Short mmCIF file of C-alpha atoms and ligand atoms in Angstrom, two decimals:
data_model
loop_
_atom_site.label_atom_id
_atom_site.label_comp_id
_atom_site.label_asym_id
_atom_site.label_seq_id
_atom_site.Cartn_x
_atom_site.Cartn_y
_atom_site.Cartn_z
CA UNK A 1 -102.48 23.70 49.70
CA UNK A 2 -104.80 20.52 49.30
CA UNK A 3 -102.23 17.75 48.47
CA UNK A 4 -104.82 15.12 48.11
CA UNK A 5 -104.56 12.40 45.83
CA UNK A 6 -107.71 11.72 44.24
CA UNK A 7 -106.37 11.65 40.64
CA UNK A 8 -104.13 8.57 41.74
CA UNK A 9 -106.65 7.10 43.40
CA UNK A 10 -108.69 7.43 40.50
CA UNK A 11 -106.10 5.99 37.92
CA UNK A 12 -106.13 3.06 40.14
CA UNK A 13 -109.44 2.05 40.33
CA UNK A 14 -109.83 2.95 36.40
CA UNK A 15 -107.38 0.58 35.60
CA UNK A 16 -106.76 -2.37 37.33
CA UNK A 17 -105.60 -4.88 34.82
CA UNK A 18 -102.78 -2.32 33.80
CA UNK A 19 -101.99 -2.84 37.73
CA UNK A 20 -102.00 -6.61 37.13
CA UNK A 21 -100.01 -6.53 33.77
CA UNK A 22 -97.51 -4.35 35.34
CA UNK A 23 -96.54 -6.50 38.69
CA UNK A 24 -96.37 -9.22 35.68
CA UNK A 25 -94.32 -7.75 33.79
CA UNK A 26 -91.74 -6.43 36.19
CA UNK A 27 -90.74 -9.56 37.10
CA UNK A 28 -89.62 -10.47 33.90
CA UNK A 29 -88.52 -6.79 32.23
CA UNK A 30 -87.06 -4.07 34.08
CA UNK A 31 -89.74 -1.43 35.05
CA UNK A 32 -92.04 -3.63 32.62
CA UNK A 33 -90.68 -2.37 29.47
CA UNK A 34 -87.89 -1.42 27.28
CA UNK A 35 -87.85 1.73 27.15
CA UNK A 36 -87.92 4.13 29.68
CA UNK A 37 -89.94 6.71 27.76
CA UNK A 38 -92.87 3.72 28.44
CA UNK A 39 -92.88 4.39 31.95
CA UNK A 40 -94.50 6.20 34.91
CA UNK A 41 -95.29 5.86 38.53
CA UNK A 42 -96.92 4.08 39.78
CA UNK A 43 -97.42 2.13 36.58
CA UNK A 44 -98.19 2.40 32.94
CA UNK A 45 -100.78 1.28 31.10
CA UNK A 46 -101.18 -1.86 29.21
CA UNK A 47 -102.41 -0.72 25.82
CA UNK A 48 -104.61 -3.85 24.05
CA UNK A 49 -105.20 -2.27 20.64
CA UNK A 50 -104.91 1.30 18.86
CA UNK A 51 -106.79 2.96 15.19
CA UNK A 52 -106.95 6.06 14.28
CA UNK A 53 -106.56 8.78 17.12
CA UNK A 54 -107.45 5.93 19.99
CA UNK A 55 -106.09 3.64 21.66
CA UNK A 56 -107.89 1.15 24.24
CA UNK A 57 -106.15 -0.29 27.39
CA UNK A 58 -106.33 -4.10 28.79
CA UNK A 59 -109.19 -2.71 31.48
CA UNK A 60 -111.07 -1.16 27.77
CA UNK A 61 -110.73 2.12 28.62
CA UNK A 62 -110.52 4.13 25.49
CA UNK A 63 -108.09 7.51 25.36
CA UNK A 64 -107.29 10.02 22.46
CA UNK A 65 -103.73 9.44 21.32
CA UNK A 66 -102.25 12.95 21.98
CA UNK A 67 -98.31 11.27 21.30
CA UNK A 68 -98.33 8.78 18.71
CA UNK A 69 -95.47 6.74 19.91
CA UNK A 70 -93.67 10.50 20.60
CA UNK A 71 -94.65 11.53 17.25
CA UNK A 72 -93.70 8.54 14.98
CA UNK A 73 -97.45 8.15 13.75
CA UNK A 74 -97.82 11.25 12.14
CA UNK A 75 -100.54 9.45 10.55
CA UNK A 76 -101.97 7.87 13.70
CA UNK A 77 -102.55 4.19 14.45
CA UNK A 78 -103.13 0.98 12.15
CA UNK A 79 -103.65 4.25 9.20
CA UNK A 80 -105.16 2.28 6.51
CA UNK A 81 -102.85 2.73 3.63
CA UNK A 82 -99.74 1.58 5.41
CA UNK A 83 -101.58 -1.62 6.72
CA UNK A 84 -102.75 -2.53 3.38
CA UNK A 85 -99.37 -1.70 2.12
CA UNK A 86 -97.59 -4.13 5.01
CA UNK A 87 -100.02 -6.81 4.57
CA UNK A 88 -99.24 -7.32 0.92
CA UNK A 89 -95.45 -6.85 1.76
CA UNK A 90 -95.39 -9.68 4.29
CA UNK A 91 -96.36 -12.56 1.55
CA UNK A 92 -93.81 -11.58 -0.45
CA UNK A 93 -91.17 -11.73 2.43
CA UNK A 94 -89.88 -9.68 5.07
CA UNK A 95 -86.12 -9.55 4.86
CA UNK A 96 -83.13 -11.21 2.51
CA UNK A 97 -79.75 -9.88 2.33
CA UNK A 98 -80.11 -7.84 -1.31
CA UNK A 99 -81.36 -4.87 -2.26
CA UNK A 100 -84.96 -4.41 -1.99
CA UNK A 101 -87.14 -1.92 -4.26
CA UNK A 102 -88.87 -0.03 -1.63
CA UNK A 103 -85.73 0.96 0.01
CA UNK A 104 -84.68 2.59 -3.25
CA UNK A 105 -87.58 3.96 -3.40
CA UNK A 106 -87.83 5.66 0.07
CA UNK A 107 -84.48 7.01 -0.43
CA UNK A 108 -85.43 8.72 -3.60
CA UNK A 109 -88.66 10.32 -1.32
CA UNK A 110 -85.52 11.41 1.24
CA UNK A 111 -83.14 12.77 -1.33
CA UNK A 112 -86.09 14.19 -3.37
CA UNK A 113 -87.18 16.12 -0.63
CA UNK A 114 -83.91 17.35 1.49
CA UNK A 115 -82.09 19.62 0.03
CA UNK A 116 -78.84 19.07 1.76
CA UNK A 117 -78.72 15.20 0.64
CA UNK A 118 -78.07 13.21 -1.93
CA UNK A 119 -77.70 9.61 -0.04
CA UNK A 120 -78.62 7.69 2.63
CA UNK A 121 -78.56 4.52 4.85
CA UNK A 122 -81.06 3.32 6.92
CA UNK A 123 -80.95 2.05 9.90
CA UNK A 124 -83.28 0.42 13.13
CA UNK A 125 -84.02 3.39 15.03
CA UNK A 126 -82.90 7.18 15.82
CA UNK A 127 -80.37 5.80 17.87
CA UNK A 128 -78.93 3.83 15.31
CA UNK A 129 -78.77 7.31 12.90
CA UNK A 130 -76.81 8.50 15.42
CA UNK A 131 -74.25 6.01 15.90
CA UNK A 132 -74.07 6.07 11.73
CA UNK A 133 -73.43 9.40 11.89
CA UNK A 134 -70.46 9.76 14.52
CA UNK A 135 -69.47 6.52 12.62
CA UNK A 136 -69.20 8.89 9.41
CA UNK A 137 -67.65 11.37 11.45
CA UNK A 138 -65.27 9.58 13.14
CA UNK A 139 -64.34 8.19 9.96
CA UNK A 140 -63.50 11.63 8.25
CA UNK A 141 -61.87 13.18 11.24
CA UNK A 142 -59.63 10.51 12.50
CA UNK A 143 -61.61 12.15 16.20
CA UNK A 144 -63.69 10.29 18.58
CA UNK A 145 -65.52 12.84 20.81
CA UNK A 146 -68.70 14.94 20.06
CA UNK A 147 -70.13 18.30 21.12
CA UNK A 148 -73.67 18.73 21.78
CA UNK A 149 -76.52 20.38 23.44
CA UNK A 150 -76.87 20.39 27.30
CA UNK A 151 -80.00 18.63 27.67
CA UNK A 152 -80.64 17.79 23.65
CA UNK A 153 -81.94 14.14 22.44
CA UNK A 154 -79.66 12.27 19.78
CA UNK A 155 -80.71 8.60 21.36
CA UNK A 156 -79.97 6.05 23.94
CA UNK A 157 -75.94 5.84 23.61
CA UNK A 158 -73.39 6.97 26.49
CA UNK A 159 -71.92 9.63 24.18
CA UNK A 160 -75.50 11.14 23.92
CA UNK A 161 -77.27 10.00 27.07
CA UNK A 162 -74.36 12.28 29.43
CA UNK A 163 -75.73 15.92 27.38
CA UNK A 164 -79.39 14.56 28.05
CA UNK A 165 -78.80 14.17 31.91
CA UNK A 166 -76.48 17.71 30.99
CA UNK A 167 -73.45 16.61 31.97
CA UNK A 168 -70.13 16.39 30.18
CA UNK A 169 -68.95 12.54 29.96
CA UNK A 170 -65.68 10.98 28.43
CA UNK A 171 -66.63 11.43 24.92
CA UNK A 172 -68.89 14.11 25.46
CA UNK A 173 -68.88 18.18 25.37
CA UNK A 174 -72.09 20.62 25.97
CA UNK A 175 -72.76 23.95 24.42
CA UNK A 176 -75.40 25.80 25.56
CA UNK A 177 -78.79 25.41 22.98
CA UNK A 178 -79.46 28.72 21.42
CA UNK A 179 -76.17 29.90 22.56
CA UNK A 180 -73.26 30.01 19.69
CA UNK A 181 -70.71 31.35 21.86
CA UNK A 182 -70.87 28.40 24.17
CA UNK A 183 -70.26 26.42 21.31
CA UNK A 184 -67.97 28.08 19.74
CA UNK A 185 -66.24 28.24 23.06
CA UNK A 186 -65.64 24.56 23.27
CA UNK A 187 -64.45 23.90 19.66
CA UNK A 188 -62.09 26.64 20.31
CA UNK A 189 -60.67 24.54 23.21
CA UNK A 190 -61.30 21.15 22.35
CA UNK A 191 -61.32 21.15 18.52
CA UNK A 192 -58.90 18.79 17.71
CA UNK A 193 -60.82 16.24 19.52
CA UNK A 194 -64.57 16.77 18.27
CA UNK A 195 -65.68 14.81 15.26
CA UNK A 196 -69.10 16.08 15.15
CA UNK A 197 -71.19 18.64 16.78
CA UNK A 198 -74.91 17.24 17.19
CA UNK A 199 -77.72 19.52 17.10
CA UNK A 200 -81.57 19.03 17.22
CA UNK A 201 -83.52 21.51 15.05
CA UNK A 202 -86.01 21.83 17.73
CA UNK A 203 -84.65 20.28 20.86
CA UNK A 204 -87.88 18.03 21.38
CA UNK A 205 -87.12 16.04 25.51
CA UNK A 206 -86.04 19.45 26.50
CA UNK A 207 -89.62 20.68 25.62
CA UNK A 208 -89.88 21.97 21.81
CA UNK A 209 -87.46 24.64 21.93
CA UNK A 210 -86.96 25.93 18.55
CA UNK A 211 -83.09 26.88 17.44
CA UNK A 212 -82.71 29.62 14.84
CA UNK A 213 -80.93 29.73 11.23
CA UNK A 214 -78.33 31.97 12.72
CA UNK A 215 -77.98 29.41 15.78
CA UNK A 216 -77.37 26.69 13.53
CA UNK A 217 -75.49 28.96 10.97
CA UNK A 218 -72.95 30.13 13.32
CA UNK A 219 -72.16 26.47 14.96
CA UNK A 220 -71.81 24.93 11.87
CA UNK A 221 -69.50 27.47 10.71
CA UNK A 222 -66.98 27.26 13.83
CA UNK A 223 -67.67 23.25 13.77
CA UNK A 224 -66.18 23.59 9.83
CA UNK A 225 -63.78 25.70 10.80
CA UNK A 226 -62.66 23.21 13.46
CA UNK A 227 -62.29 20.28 11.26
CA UNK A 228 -65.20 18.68 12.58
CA UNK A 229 -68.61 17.65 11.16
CA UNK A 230 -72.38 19.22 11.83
CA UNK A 231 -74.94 16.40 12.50
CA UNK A 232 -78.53 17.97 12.14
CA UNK A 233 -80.92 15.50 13.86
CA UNK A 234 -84.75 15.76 12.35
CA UNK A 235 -85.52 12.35 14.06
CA UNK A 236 -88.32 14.27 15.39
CA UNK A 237 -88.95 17.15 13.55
CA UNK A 238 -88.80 15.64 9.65
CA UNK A 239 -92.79 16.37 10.55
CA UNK A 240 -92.58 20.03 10.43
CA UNK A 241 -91.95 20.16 6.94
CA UNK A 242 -91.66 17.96 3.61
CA UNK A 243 -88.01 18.69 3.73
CA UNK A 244 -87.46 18.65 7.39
CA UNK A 245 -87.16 21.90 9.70
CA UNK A 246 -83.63 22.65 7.87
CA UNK A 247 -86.08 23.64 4.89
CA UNK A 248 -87.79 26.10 6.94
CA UNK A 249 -85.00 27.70 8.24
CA UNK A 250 -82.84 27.28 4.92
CA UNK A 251 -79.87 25.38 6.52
CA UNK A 252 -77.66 22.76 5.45
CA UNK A 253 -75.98 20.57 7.85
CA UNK A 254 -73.33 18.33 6.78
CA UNK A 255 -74.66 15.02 7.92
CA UNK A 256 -78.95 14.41 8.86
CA UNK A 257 -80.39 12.10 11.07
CA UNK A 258 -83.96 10.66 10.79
CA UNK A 259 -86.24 8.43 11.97
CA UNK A 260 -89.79 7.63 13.57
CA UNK A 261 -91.95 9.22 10.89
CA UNK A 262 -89.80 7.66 8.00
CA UNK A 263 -90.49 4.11 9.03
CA UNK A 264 -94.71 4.31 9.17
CA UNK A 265 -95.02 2.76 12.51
CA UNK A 266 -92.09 0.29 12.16
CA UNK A 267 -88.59 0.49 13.68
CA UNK A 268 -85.99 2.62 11.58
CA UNK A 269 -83.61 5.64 11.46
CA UNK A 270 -81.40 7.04 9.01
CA UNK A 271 -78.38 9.11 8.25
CA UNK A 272 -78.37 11.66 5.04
CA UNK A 273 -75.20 13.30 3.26
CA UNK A 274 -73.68 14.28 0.27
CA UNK A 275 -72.29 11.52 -1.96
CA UNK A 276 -68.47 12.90 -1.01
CA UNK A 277 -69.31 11.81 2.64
CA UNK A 278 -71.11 8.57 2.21
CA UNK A 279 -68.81 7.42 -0.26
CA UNK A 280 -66.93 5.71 2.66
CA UNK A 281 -69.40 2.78 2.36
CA UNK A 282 -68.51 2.69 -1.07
CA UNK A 283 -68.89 -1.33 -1.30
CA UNK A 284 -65.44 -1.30 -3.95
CA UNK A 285 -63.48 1.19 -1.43
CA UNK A 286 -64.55 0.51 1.60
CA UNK A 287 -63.20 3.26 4.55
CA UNK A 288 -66.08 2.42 7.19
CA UNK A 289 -68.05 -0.04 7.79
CA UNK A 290 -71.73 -0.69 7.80
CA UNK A 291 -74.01 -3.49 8.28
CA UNK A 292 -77.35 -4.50 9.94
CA UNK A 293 -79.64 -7.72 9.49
CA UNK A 294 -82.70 -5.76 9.62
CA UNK A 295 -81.62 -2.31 7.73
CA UNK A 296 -84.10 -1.31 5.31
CA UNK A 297 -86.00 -4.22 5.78
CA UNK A 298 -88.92 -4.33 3.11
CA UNK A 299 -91.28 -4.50 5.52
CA UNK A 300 -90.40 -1.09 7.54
CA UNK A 301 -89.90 0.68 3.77
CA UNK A 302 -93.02 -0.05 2.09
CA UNK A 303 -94.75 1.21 5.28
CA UNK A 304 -92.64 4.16 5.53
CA UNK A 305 -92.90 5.03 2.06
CA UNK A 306 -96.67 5.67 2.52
CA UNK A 307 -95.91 7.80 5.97
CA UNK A 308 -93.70 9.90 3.78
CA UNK A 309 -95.11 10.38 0.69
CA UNK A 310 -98.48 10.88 2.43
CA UNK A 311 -97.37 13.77 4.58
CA UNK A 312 -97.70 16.50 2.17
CA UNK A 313 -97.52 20.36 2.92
CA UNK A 314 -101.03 20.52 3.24
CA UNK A 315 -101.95 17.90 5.74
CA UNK A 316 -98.70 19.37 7.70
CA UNK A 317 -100.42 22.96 7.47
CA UNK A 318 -103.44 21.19 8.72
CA UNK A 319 -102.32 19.65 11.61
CA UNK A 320 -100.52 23.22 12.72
CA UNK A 321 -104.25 24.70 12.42
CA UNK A 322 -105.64 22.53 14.69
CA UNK A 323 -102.42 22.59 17.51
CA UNK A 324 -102.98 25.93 17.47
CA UNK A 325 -106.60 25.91 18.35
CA UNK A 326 -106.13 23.66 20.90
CA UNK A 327 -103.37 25.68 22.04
CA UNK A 328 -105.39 28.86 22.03
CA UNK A 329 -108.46 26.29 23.86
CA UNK A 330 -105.75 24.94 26.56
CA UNK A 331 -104.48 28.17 27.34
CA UNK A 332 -108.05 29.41 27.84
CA UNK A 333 -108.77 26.56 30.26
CA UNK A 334 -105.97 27.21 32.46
CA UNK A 335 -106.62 30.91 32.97
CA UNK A 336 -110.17 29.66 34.03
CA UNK A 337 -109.51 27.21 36.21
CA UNK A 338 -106.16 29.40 37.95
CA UNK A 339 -103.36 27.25 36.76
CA UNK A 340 -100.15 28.60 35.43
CA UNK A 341 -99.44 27.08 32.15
CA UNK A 342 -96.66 27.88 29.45
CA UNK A 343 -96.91 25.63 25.84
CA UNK A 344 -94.40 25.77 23.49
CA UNK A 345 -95.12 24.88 20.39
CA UNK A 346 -93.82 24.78 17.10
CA UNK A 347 -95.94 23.39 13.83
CA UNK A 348 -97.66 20.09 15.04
CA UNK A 349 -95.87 19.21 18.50
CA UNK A 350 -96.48 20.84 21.78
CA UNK A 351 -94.81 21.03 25.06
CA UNK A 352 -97.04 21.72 28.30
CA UNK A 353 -95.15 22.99 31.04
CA UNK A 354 -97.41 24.45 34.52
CA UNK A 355 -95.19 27.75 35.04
CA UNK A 356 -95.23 31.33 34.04
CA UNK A 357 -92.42 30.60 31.87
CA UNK A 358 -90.32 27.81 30.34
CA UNK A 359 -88.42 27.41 33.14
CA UNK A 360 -86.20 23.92 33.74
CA UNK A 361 -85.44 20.80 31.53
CA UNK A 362 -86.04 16.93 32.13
CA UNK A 363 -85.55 16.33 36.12
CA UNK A 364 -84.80 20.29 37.41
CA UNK A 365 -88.39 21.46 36.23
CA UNK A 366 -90.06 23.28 38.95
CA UNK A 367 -93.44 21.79 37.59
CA UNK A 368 -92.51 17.87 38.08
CA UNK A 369 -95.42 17.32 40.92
CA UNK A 370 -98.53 19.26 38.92
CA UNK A 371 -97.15 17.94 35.61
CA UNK A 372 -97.58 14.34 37.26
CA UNK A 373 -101.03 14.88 38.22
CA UNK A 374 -102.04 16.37 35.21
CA UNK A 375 -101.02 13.70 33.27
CA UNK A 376 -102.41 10.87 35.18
CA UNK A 377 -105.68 13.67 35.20
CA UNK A 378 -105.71 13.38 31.69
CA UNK A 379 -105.45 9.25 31.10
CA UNK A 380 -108.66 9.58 33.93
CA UNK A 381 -110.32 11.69 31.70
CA UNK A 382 -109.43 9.55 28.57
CA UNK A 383 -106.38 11.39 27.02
CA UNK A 384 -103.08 9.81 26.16
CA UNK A 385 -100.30 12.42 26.63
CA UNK A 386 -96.02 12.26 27.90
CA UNK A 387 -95.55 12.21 31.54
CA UNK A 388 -93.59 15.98 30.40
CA UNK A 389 -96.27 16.89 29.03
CA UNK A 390 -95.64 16.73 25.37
CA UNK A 391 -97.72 16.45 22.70
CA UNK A 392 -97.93 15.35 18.74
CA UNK A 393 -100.82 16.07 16.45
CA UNK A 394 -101.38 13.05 13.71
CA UNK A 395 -102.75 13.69 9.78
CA UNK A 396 -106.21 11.62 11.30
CA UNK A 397 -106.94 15.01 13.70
CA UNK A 398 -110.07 17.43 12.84
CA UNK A 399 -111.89 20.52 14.61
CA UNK A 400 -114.08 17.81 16.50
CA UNK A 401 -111.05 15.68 17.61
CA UNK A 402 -109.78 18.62 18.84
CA UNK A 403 -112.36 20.12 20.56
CA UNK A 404 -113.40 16.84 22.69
CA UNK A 405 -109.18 17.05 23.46
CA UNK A 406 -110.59 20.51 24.74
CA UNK A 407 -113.35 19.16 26.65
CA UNK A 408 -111.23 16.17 28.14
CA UNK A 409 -108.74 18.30 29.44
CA UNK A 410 -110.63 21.14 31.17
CA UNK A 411 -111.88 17.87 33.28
CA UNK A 412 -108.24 17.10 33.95
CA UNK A 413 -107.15 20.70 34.42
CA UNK A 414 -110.28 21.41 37.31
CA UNK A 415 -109.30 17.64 38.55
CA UNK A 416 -105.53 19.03 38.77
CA UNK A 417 -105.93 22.72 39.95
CA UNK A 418 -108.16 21.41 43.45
CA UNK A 419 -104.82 18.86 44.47
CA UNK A 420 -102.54 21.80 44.09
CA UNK A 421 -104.01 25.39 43.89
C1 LIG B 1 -84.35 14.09 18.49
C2 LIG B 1 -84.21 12.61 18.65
N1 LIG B 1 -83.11 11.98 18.21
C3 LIG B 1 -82.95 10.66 18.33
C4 LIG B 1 -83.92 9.87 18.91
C5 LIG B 1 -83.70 8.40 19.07
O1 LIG B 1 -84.58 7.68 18.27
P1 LIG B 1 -85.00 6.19 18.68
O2 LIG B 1 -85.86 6.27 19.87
O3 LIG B 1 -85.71 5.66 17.45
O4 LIG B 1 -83.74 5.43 18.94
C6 LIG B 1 -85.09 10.47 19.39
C7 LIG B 1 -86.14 9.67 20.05
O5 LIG B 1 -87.03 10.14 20.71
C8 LIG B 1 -85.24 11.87 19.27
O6 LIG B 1 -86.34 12.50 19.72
#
C-alpha cells in the first residue's frame, strides 16, 4: 500500500494562514476552539466569511458548505431573509427580561407543527434542551438517572457524553439503538432509578442511522410502563420534516428536544410537551425551576422564525432530490476509482463511511485513516465536509451545486484511493 501523504502536504501549503491562526489560537483556547466538533489534525481552518453554499477561509480559498454548522443552516449562510429580519431586530434591542413577540410567535410555528406538543421553552443550545428535559423529568419522577443509546448524541453533559463514548457512567444506562429488548432489559432492572429514556430519531454522530416506529413504539411503552419519561431528541432531524421525523414515523414521545434549525443561525434549543408536563414552570405554582438571561432572546427568534417557517415540505422534498443524486453520483465515483464506500442517508443528511458496510461508531470505525484523508482531500479540492464524513444539504442547493459537489469529489476520491488502495 502507498501510504504517502500528499493530501496533507497539500492542505498545508493551501492554507497557511489557517496554520498561523491556529498556533495563535491555541495558546489562548484549548485546541483553538470551543468545541470539539471544530477540530481536526493537524489543524482547522480559519473560516473569514460564508453566503449561500460557500464559505471562504483566511488564506481565500473558497469551499462548498457540505455541513452547515452540522446542519443548523438548513437554509445556508448569511440567507437573506433572516439577515434582513436580524438587522431590523437589533435596533429595536436584543434582550430585556419580558416576554418578547417573536418568541410567541415561534412557539406557535413549534406547537402548530408537532403534533405531540402543545408548549415549549427555549433554551441556548441542544444541550441546554437536554438538561430542560431531564430537568422535567427529574421533576415528575422524583429519579435522577437516564437510559440512552450506546453511542447516541443528546449534547455536551456527563450524563450524555458517557453513552456517546458508549459507556455506562454514574447517571447513565445504554440500550442498544434499534434494539428494544436491550432497552427494555435495563428498565426492567433499573426502573426505579431512570427518569427518562433519551432517544434520537435518527442517531446523527453515530452516522444517520434511522430508528423505526416500532423501535421507538416499544421503548416508550416499557419506559411508561416503568414510571419514567421518553425524551425524543429532533435537535438534528426537525429538518426531515415540517413536524419533525416523529411525523414521519407517526410517534409521540412524551417530552421533544430541538434545536440548530429552530434558531436560523443563532444559538438556541428547546424542549416540547404537553401542557400537563410543562405546567411545572407554571410561574403561580412553581414545581421546577427555569431561567436563562439569553432564552428566547429576540434576536435568535425573529431569525429562527424565518428558518422555520421557510422550510416548507417542498423545499425539504427538494433538498432529498438532490442528496440522492449526489448519492447515486458519489457512489458511482467510488466504484470507479476502487474505493469501498457505504452512505447512509436519510432525507437531506448523509453519512460517508469507506467500508462495505456500516461497520463501527465514533473512534472504533475501521475507516478512521481513509476517512481522514478524504476529508482533508475534499477541503484541497474545495469542499467543506465532517472529519466522519457527514453531510447536510441546505434549501440554497440545485442540480448544478450538486453536480460541481460531484466533480469536486471524484478529485478527492482519485487523490484518496492512490494514498491507500
Ligand atoms: C442529536 C443532537 N442532540 C443534541 C445536540 C446538542 O446540541 P448543541 O450542540 O446545540 O448543544 C446535538 C448537536 O450536534 C445533536 O446532534
Amino acid at each position: 500500500m502507498n501510504q504517502s501523504n500528499d493530501i496533507l502536504q497539500g492542505y498545508e501549503q493551501k492554507t497557511p494562514g489557517s496554520r498561523a491562526e491556529y498556533d495563535r489560537a491555541a495558546k489562548v483556547v484549548p485546541g483553538g476552539n470551543s468545541r470539539q466538533a471544530g477540530f481536526w489534525a493537524p489543524y482547522p481552518l480559519t473560516i473569514k466569511s460564508a453566503s449561500g453554499a460557500r464559505v471562504t477561509d483566511i488564506d481565500g480559498n473558497q469551499y462548498i458548505d457540505l455541513l452547515n454548522n452540522y446542519t443548523a443552516l438548513v437554509h445556508g449562510h448569511a440567507y437573506g431573509p433572516i439577515t434582513d429580519a436580524v438587522a431590523k431586530q437589533l435596533g429595536k434591542g436584543t434582550c430585556w427580561a419580558a416576554i418578547n413577540h417573536a418568541q410567541t410567535e415561534l412557539a406557535e410555528q413549534l406547537t402548530d407543527r408537532v403534533a405531540s406538543i402543545d408548549q415549549v421553552r427555549f433554551t441556548n443550545s441542544g444541550t441546554e434542551a437536554g438538561i430542560l428535559a431531564l430537568i422535567i423529568a427529574r421533576a415528575h419522577t422524583g429519579r435522577n438517572k437516564i437510559l440512552m443509546a450506546r453511542g447516541g448524541y443528546h449534547g455536551s453533559l456527563m450524563e450524555f457524553d458517557s453513552g456517546f463514548f458508549g459507556k455506562e457512567g454514574p447517571m447513565t444506562y445504554l440500550g442498544e439503538y434499534g434494539d428494544s429488548g436491550s432497552f427494555k432489559q435495563q428498565l426492567a432492572k433499573h426502573g426505579d432509578e431512570i427518569a427518562a429514556v433519551f432517544v434520537e430519531s435518527v442517531m446523527g454522530a453515530s452516522g444517520i442511522i434511522p430508528a423505526t416506529s416500532e423501535f421507538l413504539n416499544e421503548v416508550k411503552q416499557a419506559t411508561n410502563a416503568a414510571g419514567a419519561l421518553f425524551v425524543l431528541d429532533e435537535v438534528l432531524t426537525f429538518r426531515l420534516a415540517t413536524g419533525g421525523r416523529q411525523q414521519t414515523l407517526g410517534f409521540e414521545p412524551d417530552l421533544t428536544t430541538f434545536g440548530k434549525l429552530i434558531g436560523g443561525g443563532f444559538p438556541v434549543g428547546a424542549v416540547g410537551a404537553s401542557r400537563e408536563l410543562m405546567n411545572i414552570f407554571d410561574p403561580t405554582d412553581l414545581k421546577a425551576f427555569h431561567t436563562g438571561t439569553f432564552n428566547a432572546n429576540p434576536i435568535t427568534m425573529v431569525a429562527g422564525n424565518v428558518s422555520v417557517r421557510e422550510l416548507t415540505a417542498e423545499r425539504i422534498a427538494d433538498m432529498e432530490r438532490l442528496a440522492i443524486l449526489f448519492k447515486n453520483g458519489l457512489l458511482e465515483i467510488a466504484q470507479q476509482v476502487g474505493l469501498p464506500l457505504t452512505i447512509n442517508h436519510v432525507g437531506s443528511l448523509l453519512n460517508l463511511f469507506f467500508t462495505e458496510s456500516h461497520s463501527g461508531i465514533h473512534h472504533d470505525r475501521d475507516d478512521l485513516d481513509i476517512s481522514r484523508r478524504f476529508h482533508l482531500a475534499c477541503l484541497c479540492e474545495g469542499l467543506f465536509i465532517a472529519p466522519r464524513g457527514l453531510m447536510a444539504l441546505s434549501t440554497v442547493f440545485d442540480e448544478n451545486l450538486v453536480e460541481e459537489c460531484l466533480e469536486k469529489a471524484k478529485r478527492a476520491m482519485q487523490e484518496t484511493a492512490s494514498e491507500v488502495v
